[in-house]
Structures are given as C-alpha cells and as structure tokens.
Amino acid sequence: IAAGASIAVNKATNDINAIIKNSNCGTSTSGVNAVNNLAVSKLTQVGSAVSVGFTTDDQNLGILEAAVAVNNVSNNVNAKIEGSDVYANTIANKAFDGEVTTGITTQDYLEELADQGFDVNGTDALANANVNSLYSNSQPVTTNSGNLIVGAALGLGAKLANGSYSGAGGAGVVINNVNNDFVAKVSGGSLSVAGDNSNLNVEAIADTKMIGVATGIAAASGSNLTIAGSGVTQTIHNDTKALIEGTTITATDMFVEAESKSNLISVAGQVSAGYNANAAVGAAVSIVNSDSDTSATINNATINAQDVIVQAISNNESMNVAIGLSVAAGSNASLSGAGNVATNNIANDTTVTIAGTTIDASGTVAALVNSNEVLRNYGGAASVSANSGSLSAALGGTVIVNTITGNTNA
C-alpha cells in the first residue's frame, strides 16, 4: 500500500493593549484637543495542504492520500482608560479589527511645503521644511477591515491498474478556530469632553472572515474500492464588550457601541470514481459553529450629556456547502454511494445594559440592540452505478441542519 499525507498548522496568539491608567490628561481650564486610545488588530492567516498520489503498479494493493490544514487564532485586544481624569475636545477609546492611519496624505505634505515657499520638486525640500503643523491638526483615520482566515486542503489518490485487492482513497480536512476578545472599557475617574464637537466614543468592534475549502478525490480502475472524503469545521467565538463603569462623564454626545461581525464560508466536496470497481463511495461534511457574546454596558456611572447612545450589534453570515459525486461503472461495478452533511450551529448573545447609573440628558437617551443572522446551507449528492453484468445499486443522501439559539436583550 502506498500512502501519503500533508499537514499544515498555523497558530497565532496576540495580546494587544492600549491602557491609560491612574493618569491626568489636561485640566478643566486647559483641555487637550483629542485623546485617542486605540487597540487595533489586523491579521491575515492562510493555511493550505495538498497530498497527491498516483500509481500504475498492478502489484500495489492501493493508494491513500490525505491533506489536513489547521488554523488557530486567538486575539486579546484591550483599550482601557482606568482611574484617570481626562479633559479634551474629543475622546475615543476603541478596541477593534482594522487599521489606523494618520489621515495625512502625500498631497497634504506637498501643499504644506508649497505654502512655506519651497520648490516641491527640489531635492532638499523635505529636509529643510517644517511640516509639524500637519501633525498637530491631524486625526487618526480608523478602518474596520477585519481579520481574514483561510484554510484549504486537497487529498487525491489515483490507481490505474488491476489488482486482486486494490483500491484508492483521497481525503481533505480543514479546521479553522477563532477565539477573540475585544474590550473597550472606561472605569473610575472622570471624563470631560467640551468643545464644538465634544464627542465621547467607547467602541469595541470584532470583524472576522473565515473561508474553509476541503476536497477529497479518489479514482481507480479494476479495483475493489474507491473512497473519498472531505470535512470542514469552522468555529468562531468573539467576545466583544464596550463598557463604562463607575465613571463621571460630561459630554455633548456620548456613544457606546459593541459590534460583532462575521462572514463564514465553508465548502466540502468529494469525488469518488471507479471503473470495473466493486464499489465507489464518498462523504462530505461541513460544520459551522458560531458562539459569540456582544455587549454594551454602563454600570454605576454619572453622566451629563446631550445625547447618550448605547448599542450592541451582531451581524453574522454563514454559507455552508457539502457536495459529493460517486460513480461506479464497468462490468464489475456493483455499488456507488455518496453522503453529505451541512450543519450551521449559531448561538450568539447580544445585550445592552444600563444599570445603577444617573443620566442627565437634554436630548436623546437610547439603548439599541440589533441581531442579524443570515444562514445559507447547500447540500447535494449524486451517485451513479452502471453495470453491464451483475446487479448494481446507487445510493445517495444529504442532511442539512440549521440551529439558531442565543439571546437578544436591552
């Protein structure tokens, strides 16, 4: 028997912290322009495995090839302001998937240089110019571009020879696991935001896209058995929290948001083909598990503001595909079978809580919750048995299961 295997394993564990603790920033008479406390994660992880085997040796009993790709991701992203007194025109405390730029473009530099009387095409323009004013007037630009995790596996075994006990097998397996904690927290101390656009933003945003594709292919001529299989399992747990606790706050507009977004794509496929074979069978299984907690909370705070908006949003999409084809043909063909299973298990909790808090607002106070789950499940099995001699049979079956639980509370 000839056998081969390919295994690819990726593991990423990241701790990202932006913390202002037991500090004073600005004063009641001289606040700073902007305080931006940002914890940002952006990750792309790709794992692929391919295993291919081929034989024409009629003395070889069979060939088996398997490929496995595994991705594990764990991110702990924290933006915290703890026990601090902060006075500013704007305050942003954010933990999120994405990236941050200065918001200053090349054109901004060129225009500033030209305003200072420099020839922007001169070789010493950048060396002699003062462009610090650009930084003092700039604000970070944040983009929620999210994390991308991709797994792919192909196992292919082929035997084109006769043998009394010959066979061929191919299998592909993908396992993607994501476990993220995003926390934007303000606790203790006092935050005072004053000015024309005096905004306080406390935001935690998780944004994940996972793709898993696995294929198993087996082909044989004059064999007893060809068997192909594939499996994809994708599991995501995002714990996303925006929290204010025990803080005194003065602001015009106050915004507390927790948002969890995911887009999961799983495809499992198999092809099993035998000519003059006794049997050709195959199975494809695709499973998606989503268990995420999204919460926006204000506890034991004192707030004086015009508008106070607290919201938790959960937007999740899942597309799950399991397909298979089994073909047995020839004078010796007797059985072909294909079976497929596609399952979505969704258990996401989305919650807004305001407790033990005094709010003096002249405008709007809103607690908003939105949970949006979109599931797409596709399965198909085709089985063909063509026999010019003895009795033959073709069997096929597909099972599709969607399960949604979880709580949405305000």
Short mmCIF file of N, CA and C in Angstrom, two decimals, residues 157 305 320 363 391:
data_model
loop_
_atom_site.label_atom_id
_atom_site.label_comp_id
_atom_site.label_asym_id
_atom_site.label_seq_id
_atom_site.Cartn_x
_atom_site.Cartn_y
_atom_site.Cartn_z
N GLY A 157 -6.03 10.54 -4.50
CA GLY A 157 -5.38 9.25 -4.72
C GLY A 157 -5.95 8.59 -5.96
N ALA A 305 -24.94 64.80 29.65
CA ALA A 305 -24.70 64.89 28.21
C ALA A 305 -25.97 65.29 27.50
N ASN A 320 -22.71 27.51 3.87
CA ASN A 320 -22.22 26.17 4.13
C ASN A 320 -22.58 25.27 2.96
N GLY A 363 -31.08 65.72 25.42
CA GLY A 363 -31.52 65.25 24.10
C GLY A 363 -32.08 63.84 24.15
N LEU A 391 -25.95 -7.46 -10.72
CA LEU A 391 -26.80 -6.46 -10.07
C LEU A 391 -25.96 -5.30 -9.54
#
